[in-house]
Tab-separated table of C-alpha atoms in Angstrom:
chain	number	residue	atom	x	y	z
A	1	MET	CA	-32.484	-58.896	27.937
A	2	ALA	CA	-33.588	-55.345	27.061
A	3	GLU	CA	-32.238	-53.560	23.990
A	4	THR	CA	-32.414	-49.918	22.922
A	5	LYS	CA	-33.456	-48.522	19.564
A	6	ARG	CA	-33.339	-44.837	18.613
A	7	GLU	CA	-36.583	-43.892	16.831
A	8	ILE	CA	-36.618	-40.888	14.519
A	9	GLU	CA	-40.051	-40.519	13.018
A	10	ARG	CA	-42.794	-38.172	11.911
A	11	LYS	CA	-46.543	-38.668	12.013
A	12	TYR	CA	-49.132	-37.331	9.573
A	13	GLU	CA	-52.855	-37.347	8.918
A	14	SER	CA	-54.752	-37.077	5.654
A	15	ASP	CA	-58.391	-36.382	4.823
A	16	ASP	CA	-58.509	-39.202	2.290
A	17	SER	CA	-56.231	-41.476	4.401
A	18	GLY	CA	-54.253	-42.376	1.326
A	19	LEU	CA	-50.494	-42.524	0.829
A	20	PRO	CA	-49.173	-40.307	-1.978
A	21	ASP	CA	-46.695	-41.670	-4.511
A	22	LEU	CA	-43.236	-41.357	-2.925
A	23	THR	CA	-41.133	-42.556	-5.838
A	24	GLY	CA	-40.473	-38.920	-6.703
A	25	VAL	CA	-38.671	-38.249	-3.422
A	26	SER	CA	-34.986	-37.516	-4.011
A	27	GLY	CA	-32.901	-40.599	-3.327
A	28	VAL	CA	-35.798	-43.052	-3.455
A	29	ALA	CA	-35.354	-45.664	-6.179
A	30	ALA	CA	-38.266	-47.892	-5.210
A	31	VAL	CA	-41.190	-48.192	-2.826
A	32	LEU	CA	-41.556	-51.797	-1.689
A	33	ASP	CA	-44.874	-53.113	-0.408
A	34	LYS	CA	-44.193	-55.145	2.744
A	35	GLY	CA	-47.796	-56.140	3.423
A	36	VAL	CA	-50.178	-55.524	6.313
A	37	ALA	CA	-49.321	-56.332	9.928
A	38	GLU	CA	-51.959	-56.677	12.642
A	39	LEU	CA	-50.747	-55.021	15.863
A	40	ASP	CA	-52.387	-55.257	19.273
A	41	ALA	CA	-50.893	-53.012	21.960
A	42	THR	CA	-51.920	-52.432	25.565
A	43	TYR	CA	-50.574	-49.252	27.167
A	44	TYR	CA	-49.875	-49.053	30.894
A	45	ASP	CA	-49.783	-46.239	33.423
A	46	THR	CA	-50.587	-45.440	37.033
A	47	ALA	CA	-54.057	-44.357	38.101
A	48	ASP	CA	-52.894	-40.731	38.250
A	49	ALA	CA	-51.082	-40.900	34.870
A	50	ARG	CA	-47.524	-40.427	36.102
A	51	LEU	CA	-45.924	-41.930	33.016
A	52	SER	CA	-48.026	-39.847	30.655
A	53	ALA	CA	-47.203	-36.686	32.602
A	54	ALA	CA	-43.498	-37.509	32.208
A	55	SER	CA	-43.953	-38.149	28.453
A	56	LEU	CA	-43.064	-41.822	28.929
A	57	THR	CA	-44.823	-44.607	27.029
A	58	LEU	CA	-45.051	-48.189	28.282
A	59	ARG	CA	-46.779	-50.841	26.210
A	60	ARG	CA	-47.049	-54.575	25.606
A	61	ARG	CA	-47.558	-55.346	21.936
A	62	THR	CA	-48.171	-58.469	19.923
A	63	GLY	CA	-47.876	-58.723	16.158
A	64	GLY	CA	-45.223	-57.285	13.881
A	65	SER	CA	-41.509	-57.959	13.872
A	66	ASP	CA	-40.813	-56.332	17.247
A	67	GLU	CA	-43.538	-57.717	19.494
A	68	GLY	CA	-42.784	-57.498	23.181
A	69	TRP	CA	-42.629	-54.826	25.874
A	70	HIS	CA	-41.612	-51.318	24.799
A	71	LEU	CA	-40.688	-48.337	26.988
A	72	LYS	CA	-40.156	-45.036	25.169
A	73	PHE	CA	-38.212	-42.030	26.439
A	74	PRO	CA	-38.388	-38.632	24.709
A	75	VAL	CA	-35.045	-37.370	23.391
A	76	ALA	CA	-36.074	-34.470	21.134
A	77	PRO	CA	-39.131	-33.589	19.043
A	78	GLY	CA	-39.749	-36.605	16.825
A	79	VAL	CA	-36.923	-38.569	18.474
A	80	ARG	CA	-37.358	-41.238	21.140
A	81	ASP	CA	-35.327	-44.050	22.647
A	82	GLU	CA	-37.303	-47.274	22.711
A	83	ILE	CA	-36.204	-49.862	25.272
A	84	ARG	CA	-37.397	-53.300	24.192
A	85	ALA	CA	-37.835	-56.458	26.237
A	86	PRO	CA	-39.137	-59.890	25.165
A	87	LEU	CA	-42.847	-60.653	25.327
A	88	SER	CA	-44.005	-61.882	28.723
A	89	ASP	CA	-47.167	-61.862	30.807
A	90	THR	CA	-45.775	-59.441	33.395
A	91	LEU	CA	-43.734	-56.262	33.173
A	92	PRO	CA	-40.046	-57.196	32.751
A	93	ARG	CA	-37.848	-56.307	35.686
A	94	ALA	CA	-35.479	-54.245	33.516
A	95	LEU	CA	-38.290	-51.941	32.394
A	96	ALA	CA	-39.838	-51.775	35.864
A	97	GLY	CA	-36.581	-50.340	37.174
A	98	LEU	CA	-36.492	-47.656	34.495
A	99	ILE	CA	-39.885	-46.261	35.568
A	100	ARG	CA	-39.471	-46.710	39.318
A	101	SER	CA	-38.484	-43.111	40.099
A	102	HIS	CA	-41.727	-41.989	38.456
A	103	VAL	CA	-44.200	-44.596	39.708
A	104	ARG	CA	-42.583	-45.461	43.086
A	105	ASP	CA	-44.904	-47.987	44.768
A	106	ALA	CA	-47.948	-47.194	42.630
A	107	GLU	CA	-49.429	-49.985	40.534
A	108	VAL	CA	-48.976	-49.874	36.791
A	109	ALA	CA	-52.120	-51.105	35.037
A	110	PRO	CA	-53.633	-51.179	31.516
A	111	VAL	CA	-55.206	-47.875	30.461
A	112	VAL	CA	-55.635	-48.036	26.683
A	113	ARG	CA	-55.729	-50.756	24.040
A	114	LEU	CA	-54.747	-49.905	20.467
A	115	ARG	CA	-55.374	-52.292	17.592
A	116	SER	CA	-53.831	-51.285	14.296
A	117	ALA	CA	-53.786	-52.624	10.774
A	118	ARG	CA	-50.379	-51.406	9.571
A	119	ASP	CA	-49.825	-51.268	5.815
A	120	VAL	CA	-46.028	-51.035	5.483
A	121	ARG	CA	-43.851	-49.796	2.637
A	122	ASP	CA	-40.070	-49.526	2.526
A	123	LEU	CA	-38.353	-46.640	0.794
A	124	VAL	CA	-35.060	-47.901	-0.653
A	125	ASP	CA	-32.239	-46.363	-2.667
A	126	ALA	CA	-30.721	-47.587	-5.925
A	127	GLU	CA	-28.622	-50.173	-4.069
A	128	GLY	CA	-31.611	-51.532	-2.189
A	129	ARG	CA	-30.664	-49.962	1.127
A	130	LEU	CA	-33.515	-49.010	3.410
A	131	LEU	CA	-33.983	-45.249	3.768
A	132	ALA	CA	-37.207	-45.172	5.760
A	133	GLU	CA	-40.271	-47.214	6.594
A	134	VAL	CA	-43.625	-45.664	5.759
A	135	SER	CA	-46.826	-47.088	7.180
A	136	VAL	CA	-50.511	-46.301	6.919
A	137	ASP	CA	-52.101	-47.279	10.242
A	138	GLU	CA	-55.819	-47.828	10.692
A	139	VAL	CA	-56.181	-47.490	14.448
A	140	ARG	CA	-58.906	-48.373	16.919
A	141	ALA	CA	-58.434	-47.168	20.490
A	142	ASP	CA	-60.372	-48.405	23.532
A	143	ARG	CA	-59.917	-46.927	26.977
A	144	LEU	CA	-59.702	-49.660	29.583
A	145	THR	CA	-60.450	-47.587	32.677
A	146	GLY	CA	-63.512	-45.791	33.990
A	147	ASP	CA	-66.213	-44.804	31.552
A	148	GLY	CA	-63.846	-44.186	28.680
A	149	GLY	CA	-64.931	-44.666	25.135
A	150	SER	CA	-63.472	-45.653	21.805
A	151	ALA	CA	-61.990	-43.820	18.859
A	152	GLN	CA	-60.838	-44.617	15.331
A	153	TRP	CA	-58.508	-42.830	12.945
A	154	THR	CA	-55.959	-43.364	10.205
A	155	GLU	CA	-52.462	-41.939	10.299
A	156	ILE	CA	-49.274	-42.047	8.261
A	157	GLU	CA	-45.968	-42.698	9.989
A	158	VAL	CA	-42.516	-42.227	8.490
A	159	GLU	CA	-39.639	-43.777	10.465
A	160	LEU	CA	-36.028	-43.203	9.471
A	161	ALA	CA	-33.908	-46.310	8.927
A	162	ASP	CA	-31.260	-47.052	11.553
A	163	GLY	CA	-28.253	-44.834	10.912
A	164	GLY	CA	-30.107	-42.830	8.281
A	165	ASP	CA	-29.719	-39.132	7.538
A	166	PRO	CA	-32.473	-37.158	9.352
A	167	ASP	CA	-32.493	-34.698	6.422
A	168	PHE	CA	-34.122	-37.428	4.340
A	169	LEU	CA	-37.278	-37.022	6.421
A	170	ASP	CA	-37.447	-33.400	5.257
A	171	LYS	CA	-37.566	-34.601	1.668
A	172	VAL	CA	-40.402	-37.006	2.431
A	173	ASP	CA	-42.165	-34.288	4.426
A	174	LYS	CA	-42.034	-31.899	1.465
A	175	ARG	CA	-43.612	-34.505	-0.816
A	176	LEU	CA	-46.345	-35.377	1.676
A	177	ARG	CA	-47.266	-31.751	2.308
A	178	LYS	CA	-47.414	-31.071	-1.421
A	179	ALA	CA	-49.936	-33.908	-1.681
A	180	GLY	CA	-52.116	-32.385	1.045
A	181	VAL	CA	-50.929	-34.548	3.924
A	182	ARG	CA	-50.421	-32.579	7.142
A	183	PRO	CA	-48.444	-33.264	10.328
A	184	SER	CA	-50.380	-34.997	13.070
A	185	ARG	CA	-51.726	-32.812	15.842
A	186	SER	CA	-50.780	-35.487	18.381
A	187	ALA	CA	-47.246	-36.418	19.338
A	188	SER	CA	-48.117	-40.122	19.565
A	189	LYS	CA	-50.898	-42.629	19.134
A	190	LEU	CA	-51.220	-42.878	22.899
A	191	ALA	CA	-51.624	-39.111	23.301
A	192	ARG	CA	-54.383	-39.083	20.696
A	193	ALA	CA	-56.062	-42.134	22.185
A	194	LEU	CA	-56.085	-40.606	25.669
A	195	ALA	CA	-57.531	-37.360	24.342
A	196	GLU	CA	-60.231	-38.932	22.172
A	197	THR	CA	-61.363	-41.617	24.621
A	198	GLU	CA	-61.336	-39.442	27.726
A	199	PRO	CA	-64.575	-39.803	29.722
A	200	LYS	CA	-66.754	-36.739	29.989
A	201	ARG	CA	-66.366	-35.171	33.424
A	202	GLY	CA	-68.191	-32.584	35.404
A	203	LYS	CA	-66.770	-30.474	38.162
A	204	LYS	CA	-66.375	-33.512	40.400
A	205	GLY	CA	-64.188	-35.145	37.797
A	206	ARG	CA	-61.429	-32.571	37.720
A	207	PRO	CA	-57.917	-34.016	37.734
A	208	LYS	CA	-56.401	-34.634	41.108
A	209	ALA	CA	-52.881	-33.685	42.139
A	210	ARG	CA	-50.265	-36.351	41.463
A	211	GLN	CA	-48.551	-38.096	44.330
A	212	ASP	CA	-45.132	-36.952	43.174
A	213	GLY	CA	-45.995	-33.274	43.279
A	214	LYS	CA	-46.585	-32.704	39.572
A	215	PRO	CA	-50.024	-31.911	38.204
A	216	ALA	CA	-51.926	-34.735	36.575
A	217	ALA	CA	-52.512	-34.560	32.847
A	218	GLY	CA	-54.877	-31.677	32.211
A	219	ALA	CA	-54.377	-30.054	35.597
A	220	SER	CA	-53.464	-26.388	35.842
A	221	VAL	CA	-49.879	-25.281	36.440
A	222	SER	CA	-48.960	-22.883	39.248
A	223	ALA	CA	-48.603	-19.206	38.448
A	224	THR	CA	-45.326	-17.415	37.814
A	225	PRO	CA	-43.248	-17.068	41.019
A	226	VAL	CA	-43.926	-13.784	42.832
A	227	THR	CA	-42.497	-14.161	46.336
A	228	ALA	CA	-39.056	-15.172	47.540
A	229	GLY	CA	-40.505	-18.503	48.598
A	230	ASP	CA	-42.002	-19.048	45.158
A	231	HIS	CA	-38.609	-18.642	43.508
A	232	VAL	CA	-36.817	-20.957	45.924
A	233	LEU	CA	-39.507	-23.601	45.540
A	234	ALA	CA	-39.401	-23.321	41.743
A	235	TYR	CA	-35.660	-24.016	41.883
A	236	LEU	CA	-36.142	-26.947	44.253
A	237	ARG	CA	-38.856	-28.428	42.045
A	238	ALA	CA	-36.507	-28.243	39.077
A	239	GLN	CA	-33.831	-30.139	41.023
A	240	ARG	CA	-36.338	-32.719	42.266
A	241	ASP	CA	-37.505	-33.213	38.682
A	242	ALA	CA	-33.913	-33.556	37.488
A	243	ILE	CA	-33.200	-36.325	40.005
A	244	VAL	CA	-36.364	-38.210	39.039
A	245	GLN	CA	-35.795	-37.801	35.293
A	246	LEU	CA	-32.102	-38.711	35.432
A	247	ASP	CA	-32.746	-41.900	37.371
A	248	PRO	CA	-33.463	-43.972	34.223
A	249	ALA	CA	-30.451	-42.444	32.467
A	250	VAL	CA	-28.194	-43.451	35.371
A	251	ARG	CA	-29.581	-46.987	35.245
A	252	ARG	CA	-28.897	-47.055	31.495
A	253	ASP	CA	-25.361	-45.741	32.112
A	254	LEU	CA	-25.849	-42.845	29.702
A	255	PRO	CA	-22.938	-40.383	29.405
A	256	ASP	CA	-22.732	-37.723	32.137
A	257	SER	CA	-25.970	-38.913	33.786
A	258	VAL	CA	-24.351	-39.760	37.132
A	259	HIS	CA	-22.593	-36.400	37.250
A	260	ARG	CA	-25.768	-34.461	36.393
A	261	MET	CA	-27.808	-36.311	39.003
A	262	ARG	CA	-25.129	-35.657	41.590
A	263	VAL	CA	-25.146	-31.947	40.698
A	264	ALA	CA	-28.930	-31.848	41.242
A	265	THR	CA	-28.444	-33.185	44.777
A	266	ARG	CA	-25.776	-30.540	45.422
A	267	ARG	CA	-27.941	-27.741	44.086
A	268	THR	CA	-30.769	-28.818	46.377
A	269	ARG	CA	-28.551	-28.954	49.458
A	270	SER	CA	-27.056	-25.599	48.529
A	271	ALA	CA	-30.497	-24.000	48.269
A	272	PHE	CA	-31.354	-25.337	51.725
A	273	ARG	CA	-28.303	-23.640	53.241
A	274	SER	CA	-28.355	-20.411	51.254
A	275	TYR	CA	-32.045	-19.804	51.819
A	276	ALA	CA	-32.283	-20.823	55.450
A	277	LYS	CA	-34.356	-17.667	56.065
A	278	VAL	CA	-36.948	-18.959	53.582
A	279	LEU	CA	-37.132	-22.667	54.492
A	280	ASP	CA	-36.997	-24.028	58.040
A	281	ARG	CA	-33.696	-25.859	58.472
A	282	THR	CA	-35.134	-28.169	61.109
A	283	ALA	CA	-37.068	-29.678	58.190
A	284	THR	CA	-34.461	-29.333	55.437
A	285	ASP	CA	-31.326	-30.411	57.335
A	286	PRO	CA	-32.389	-34.103	57.576
A	287	ILE	CA	-33.245	-34.068	53.867
A	288	GLY	CA	-29.873	-32.504	53.147
A	289	GLU	CA	-28.160	-35.364	54.953
A	290	GLU	CA	-30.022	-37.893	52.827
A	291	LEU	CA	-29.057	-35.985	49.675
A	292	LYS	CA	-25.433	-36.033	50.857
A	293	TRP	CA	-25.714	-39.806	51.226
A	294	LEU	CA	-27.122	-40.129	47.704
A	295	ALA	CA	-24.402	-37.892	46.247
A	296	GLY	CA	-21.828	-40.089	47.959
A	297	GLU	CA	-23.317	-43.230	46.448
A	298	LEU	CA	-23.358	-41.617	43.013
A	299	GLY	CA	-19.745	-40.565	43.443
A	300	VAL	CA	-18.324	-43.925	44.562
A	301	ASP	CA	-16.784	-44.542	41.161
A	302	ARG	CA	-17.268	-41.135	39.534
A	303	ASP	CA	-14.396	-39.335	41.301
A	304	GLN	CA	-12.042	-42.240	40.688
A	305	GLU	CA	-12.977	-42.310	36.987
A	306	VAL	CA	-12.266	-38.584	36.648
A	307	LEU	CA	-8.907	-38.924	38.389
A	308	THR	CA	-7.946	-41.949	36.289
A	309	ASP	CA	-8.892	-40.129	33.088
A	310	ARG	CA	-6.730	-37.153	34.119
A	311	LEU	CA	-3.747	-39.375	34.857
A	312	THR	CA	-4.194	-41.299	31.607
A	313	ALA	CA	-4.358	-38.081	29.579
A	314	ALA	CA	-1.253	-36.735	31.326
A	315	LEU	CA	0.601	-39.971	30.597
A	316	ASP	CA	-0.465	-39.889	26.939
A	317	ALA	CA	0.978	-36.367	26.649
A	318	LEU	CA	4.440	-37.411	27.825
A	319	PRO	CA	7.172	-37.996	25.236
A	320	ARG	CA	8.005	-41.692	24.989
A	321	PRO	CA	11.540	-41.375	26.503
A	322	LEU	CA	9.992	-40.032	29.716
A	323	VAL	CA	7.871	-43.152	30.238
A	324	THR	CA	9.956	-45.751	32.070
A	325	GLY	CA	8.680	-49.008	33.480
A	326	PRO	CA	5.187	-50.582	33.358
A	327	VAL	CA	3.432	-47.281	34.148
A	328	ARG	CA	0.221	-47.979	32.240
A	329	ASN	CA	-0.227	-51.420	33.819
A	330	ARG	CA	0.446	-49.928	37.240
A	331	LEU	CA	-2.154	-47.216	36.610
A	332	ARG	CA	-4.797	-49.758	35.523
A	333	THR	CA	-4.122	-51.952	38.573
A	334	TRP	CA	-4.282	-48.952	40.888
A	335	ALA	CA	-7.552	-47.737	39.353
A	336	ARG	CA	-9.230	-51.138	39.709
A	337	ALA	CA	-8.087	-51.454	43.322
A	338	ARG	CA	-9.505	-48.057	44.243
A	339	SER	CA	-12.823	-48.582	42.501
A	340	GLY	CA	-15.304	-48.858	45.342
A	341	GLY	CA	-18.526	-49.606	43.507
A	342	SER	CA	-20.168	-51.133	40.484
A	343	ARG	CA	-23.113	-50.553	38.210
A	344	ARG	CA	-24.982	-53.310	40.003
A	345	ARG	CA	-24.377	-51.690	43.366
A	346	LEU	CA	-25.613	-48.289	42.182
A	347	VAL	CA	-28.772	-49.767	40.675
A	348	ALA	CA	-29.382	-51.552	43.974
A	349	VAL	CA	-29.175	-48.167	45.729
A	350	LEU	CA	-31.737	-46.714	43.304
A	351	ASP	CA	-34.019	-49.689	43.912
A	352	GLY	CA	-33.665	-49.411	47.678
A	353	LYS	CA	-36.238	-48.150	50.140
A	354	ARG	CA	-33.992	-45.380	51.427
A	355	TYR	CA	-33.680	-43.740	48.012
A	356	LEU	CA	-37.380	-44.067	47.185
A	357	ALA	CA	-38.234	-42.628	50.601
A	358	LEU	CA	-35.967	-39.665	49.794
A	359	LEU	CA	-37.876	-39.031	46.562
A	360	ASP	CA	-41.154	-39.091	48.490
A	361	THR	CA	-39.687	-36.679	51.038
A	362	LEU	CA	-38.648	-34.268	48.285
A	363	ASP	CA	-42.189	-34.408	46.908
A	364	ARG	CA	-43.622	-33.520	50.298
A	365	LEU	CA	-41.110	-30.718	50.683
A	366	VAL	CA	-42.149	-28.938	47.486
A	367	ASN	CA	-45.861	-29.679	48.012
A	368	GLU	CA	-45.988	-28.712	51.685
A	369	PRO	CA	-42.887	-26.521	52.155
A	370	PRO	CA	-41.764	-25.501	55.661
A	371	LEU	CA	-41.828	-21.792	54.808
A	372	LEU	CA	-40.614	-19.126	57.215
A	373	THR	CA	-41.734	-15.513	57.405
A	374	ALA	CA	-39.164	-14.288	54.889
A	375	ALA	CA	-40.665	-16.585	52.237
A	376	ALA	CA	-43.497	-14.113	51.758
A	377	GLY	CA	-41.077	-11.238	51.197
A	378	ALA	CA	-40.124	-9.533	47.971
A	379	PRO	CA	-37.600	-11.654	46.061
A	380	GLN	CA	-35.532	-8.589	45.133
A	381	LYS	CA	-34.847	-8.109	48.827
A	382	VAL	CA	-34.793	-11.598	50.349
A	383	LEU	CA	-32.959	-13.417	47.577
A	384	ALA	CA	-30.469	-10.607	46.986
A	385	LYS	CA	-29.566	-10.586	50.681
A	386	ALA	CA	-28.878	-14.333	50.656
A	387	VAL	CA	-26.739	-14.088	47.520
A	388	ARG	CA	-24.731	-11.177	48.945
A	389	LYS	CA	-24.089	-13.176	52.086
A	390	ASP	CA	-22.818	-16.149	50.102
A	391	PHE	CA	-20.591	-13.939	47.967
A	392	GLY	CA	-19.183	-12.270	51.078
A	393	GLN	CA	-18.163	-15.673	52.407
A	394	VAL	CA	-16.450	-16.485	49.106
A	395	ALA	CA	-14.564	-13.199	49.263
A	396	ALA	CA	-13.360	-13.885	52.795
A	397	LEU	CA	-12.149	-17.381	51.887
A	398	VAL	CA	-10.368	-16.308	48.686
A	399	GLU	CA	-8.605	-13.436	50.424
A	400	GLU	CA	-7.621	-15.710	53.288
A	401	ALA	CA	-6.146	-18.211	50.828
A	402	LEU	CA	-4.241	-15.539	48.922
A	403	ALA	CA	-2.680	-14.333	52.181
A	404	LEU	CA	-1.206	-17.771	52.879
A	405	PRO	CA	2.099	-19.001	51.471
A	406	PRO	CA	1.961	-21.853	48.941
A	407	GLY	CA	1.547	-25.198	50.640
A	408	THR	CA	-0.946	-27.461	52.351
A	409	ASP	CA	-2.734	-24.699	54.272
A	410	ARG	CA	-3.300	-22.677	51.109
A	411	ASP	CA	-4.472	-25.798	49.263
A	412	LEU	CA	-7.074	-26.440	51.963
A	413	ALA	CA	-8.177	-22.801	51.972
A	414	LEU	CA	-8.581	-22.793	48.192
A	415	HIS	CA	-10.610	-26.003	48.392
A	416	ASP	CA	-12.945	-24.368	50.935
A	417	ALA	CA	-13.231	-21.340	48.658
A	418	ARG	CA	-14.116	-23.613	45.749
A	419	LYS	CA	-16.952	-25.249	47.675
A	420	LYS	CA	-18.318	-21.860	48.739
A	421	THR	CA	-17.992	-20.573	45.168
A	422	LYS	CA	-20.132	-23.440	43.956
A	423	ARG	CA	-22.766	-22.685	46.593
A	424	THR	CA	-22.807	-19.002	45.616
A	425	ARG	CA	-23.219	-19.939	41.967
A	426	TYR	CA	-26.222	-22.082	42.832
A	427	SER	CA	-27.828	-19.441	45.046
A	428	ALA	CA	-27.403	-16.921	42.224
A	429	GLU	CA	-29.025	-19.406	39.835
A	430	THR	CA	-32.019	-19.555	42.137
A	431	ALA	CA	-32.251	-15.766	42.260
A	432	ALA	CA	-31.586	-15.074	38.579
A	433	PRO	CA	-35.256	-15.229	37.443
A	434	ALA	CA	-36.083	-12.544	40.017
A	435	LEU	CA	-32.930	-10.420	39.998
A	436	GLY	CA	-32.143	-10.614	36.304
A	437	GLY	CA	-28.791	-9.489	34.910
A	438	PRO	CA	-26.810	-8.976	38.140
A	439	ALA	CA	-27.559	-12.497	39.350
A	440	ALA	CA	-26.885	-13.975	35.903
A	441	ASP	CA	-23.545	-12.131	35.823
A	442	LEU	CA	-22.667	-13.556	39.227
A	443	VAL	CA	-23.478	-17.062	38.010
A	444	ARG	CA	-21.041	-16.538	35.132
A	445	LEU	CA	-18.332	-15.116	37.387
A	446	MET	CA	-18.677	-17.875	39.959
A	447	LYS	CA	-18.595	-20.533	37.242
A	448	SER	CA	-15.320	-19.078	35.967
A	449	LEU	CA	-13.839	-18.934	39.469
A	450	GLN	CA	-15.064	-22.448	40.182
A	451	GLY	CA	-13.244	-23.670	37.084
A	452	LEU	CA	-9.980	-22.057	38.156
A	453	LEU	CA	-10.204	-23.354	41.720
A	454	GLY	CA	-11.322	-26.732	40.396
A	455	ASP	CA	-8.207	-27.021	38.254
A	456	HIS	CA	-6.119	-26.315	41.330
A	457	GLN	CA	-7.950	-28.897	43.442
A	458	ASP	CA	-7.697	-31.492	40.669
A	459	SER	CA	-3.945	-30.920	40.681
A	460	VAL	CA	-3.810	-31.441	44.453
A	461	MET	CA	-5.729	-34.728	44.192
A	462	THR	CA	-3.683	-35.906	41.213
A	463	ARG	CA	-0.408	-35.267	43.043
A	464	GLU	CA	-1.666	-37.318	45.983
A	465	ALA	CA	-2.466	-40.155	43.589
A	466	LEU	CA	0.972	-39.890	41.968
A	467	ARG	CA	2.693	-40.150	45.353
A	468	ASP	CA	0.674	-43.309	46.012
A	469	LEU	CA	1.554	-44.765	42.610
A	470	ALA	CA	5.225	-43.908	42.993
A	471	ALA	CA	5.342	-45.618	46.395
A	472	GLN	CA	3.735	-48.766	44.969
A	473	ALA	CA	6.101	-48.778	41.999
A	474	HIS	CA	9.159	-48.339	44.244
A	475	ALA	CA	8.012	-51.160	46.532
A	476	ALA	CA	7.676	-53.426	43.487
A	477	GLY	CA	11.168	-52.582	42.301
A	478	GLU	CA	9.920	-50.466	39.388
A	479	SER	CA	11.205	-47.077	38.286
A	480	ALA	CA	9.348	-44.156	39.856
A	481	PHE	CA	10.857	-41.634	37.430
A	482	THR	CA	7.708	-41.129	35.291
A	483	TYR	CA	5.548	-40.477	38.339
A	484	GLY	CA	7.986	-37.761	39.390
A	485	VAL	CA	7.797	-36.148	35.961
A	486	LEU	CA	3.999	-36.168	36.079
A	487	TYR	CA	4.081	-34.815	39.640
A	488	ALA	CA	6.261	-31.895	38.572
A	489	ARG	CA	3.899	-31.095	35.722
A	490	GLU	CA	0.889	-31.146	38.042
A	491	GLU	CA	2.730	-28.949	40.504
A	492	ARG	CA	3.324	-26.462	37.703
A	493	ARG	CA	-0.366	-26.512	36.778
A	494	ALA	CA	-1.251	-25.679	40.365
A	495	GLU	CA	1.289	-22.837	40.404
A	496	LEU	CA	-0.226	-21.378	37.227
A	497	ALA	CA	-3.725	-21.587	38.719
A	498	GLU	CA	-2.569	-19.855	41.889
A	499	ALA	CA	-0.743	-17.195	39.867
A	500	ALA	CA	-3.884	-16.490	37.842
A	501	LEU	CA	-6.137	-16.239	40.894
A	502	PRO	CA	-5.282	-12.672	42.084
A	503	GLN	CA	-6.066	-11.153	38.683
A	504	ALA	CA	-9.201	-13.266	38.312
A	505	TRP	CA	-10.384	-12.243	41.750
A	506	GLU	CA	-9.639	-8.577	41.069
A	507	THR	CA	-11.765	-8.791	37.913
A	508	ILE	CA	-14.618	-10.400	39.829
A	509	GLY	CA	-14.401	-7.799	42.586
A	510	ALA	CA	-14.510	-4.956	40.064
A	511	ALA	CA	-17.509	-6.499	38.337
A	512	MET	CA	-19.377	-6.877	41.618
A	513	GLU	CA	-18.813	-3.208	42.481
A	514	VAL	CA	-20.465	-1.988	39.267
């Protein structure tokens, strides 16, 4: 069973490799010598360093209190999530899944071995509570591939205790710097080991392109986008990267990860449609269908969760006298019955061949894009034309909806306008680096309109759910009164959204004419 630990730490190096006296640090009552631990860690990666390029660290370590397999994900500078699994001869299945979007079918093999003598001291307060662990590590690194060499160094590591105040590290930092200790130039032991044991290479040894479309460690990065095609491809690469990077977060069930991954699929599909003059749709349409499939799989439970949360919040806001009958139990039963998926099912989708093939297809798309003639054009012309076209379609749909009387037809028209608004927002996002302020303003305006239309659509969907719940309650001999109250409130929310739309649209139209 894998477990997660949040690491907050800082690394230092010193000319004399000694540890200054830390008893003078504010809050530290004692420095406890915990002895020396012998650590032996083997780090793994693909032949083209995909994990390293993604700032991921995978190791198998013996010795110390936490021996086993460790997979580290960057969170912020000096902050990482370490996923731990018990010691075994082969890579645990749980960790293999978390790196699959990066490595695909490539083999993960040993690349570096680090042996460390870790002299550990605990910094504790007056009550004996651990504030931080400080270690002086004497490290030997040996590269296990090619003609790599060896390296040795000593470093100081300060790791905050679980649940500790990150500001405490600033106090330790101040004391260390005053004693002549300086922050490490490397973000991790692995990064330093790779740099210092790298084999000498001539021209023939230059880094090769990675299989997933990103440059290998040390490879050059493409120049700033200059053509319309460059800008569209930059946007598509960002969405491809988001899908790949969010995969582990979805598997770990981190907050908002499913939604963000789903948005990345929508942004990609939107770019395909908006910039059909830049990318050949005979190539992008099949990919768009696969992205639609993936978005659907990601949304199996997501939409139901959002709807259930909205209904629960609405019920919580009702005065107690207006809640009659077993409404909460009915809502829970209804939600469970409508739940179409599970965490296990979603992980199975991410482990499946169809999904991994889609990732490979996205890599090929951005590496060998099916560019059309317009791709070579000036972005100020090509991208602006596409954005104007999208906005014109939004305008037509909004005006059509406003001309209809309240009811089902208007609801459907507003829903279509919402979808087109979202697409226009995404096309403006793509163009913003080239078009600057006007495109950024359109992104802001479309986001605002999307929110208003989204509130209306949420009300439509919630009222449908309430009708369903009321029918079930009535059939079971329960009071349907509360569902009617909630329905009336949702109807009012939709009326307010519709009433606000003409003024909002007038404001947007005026802004677009400037």
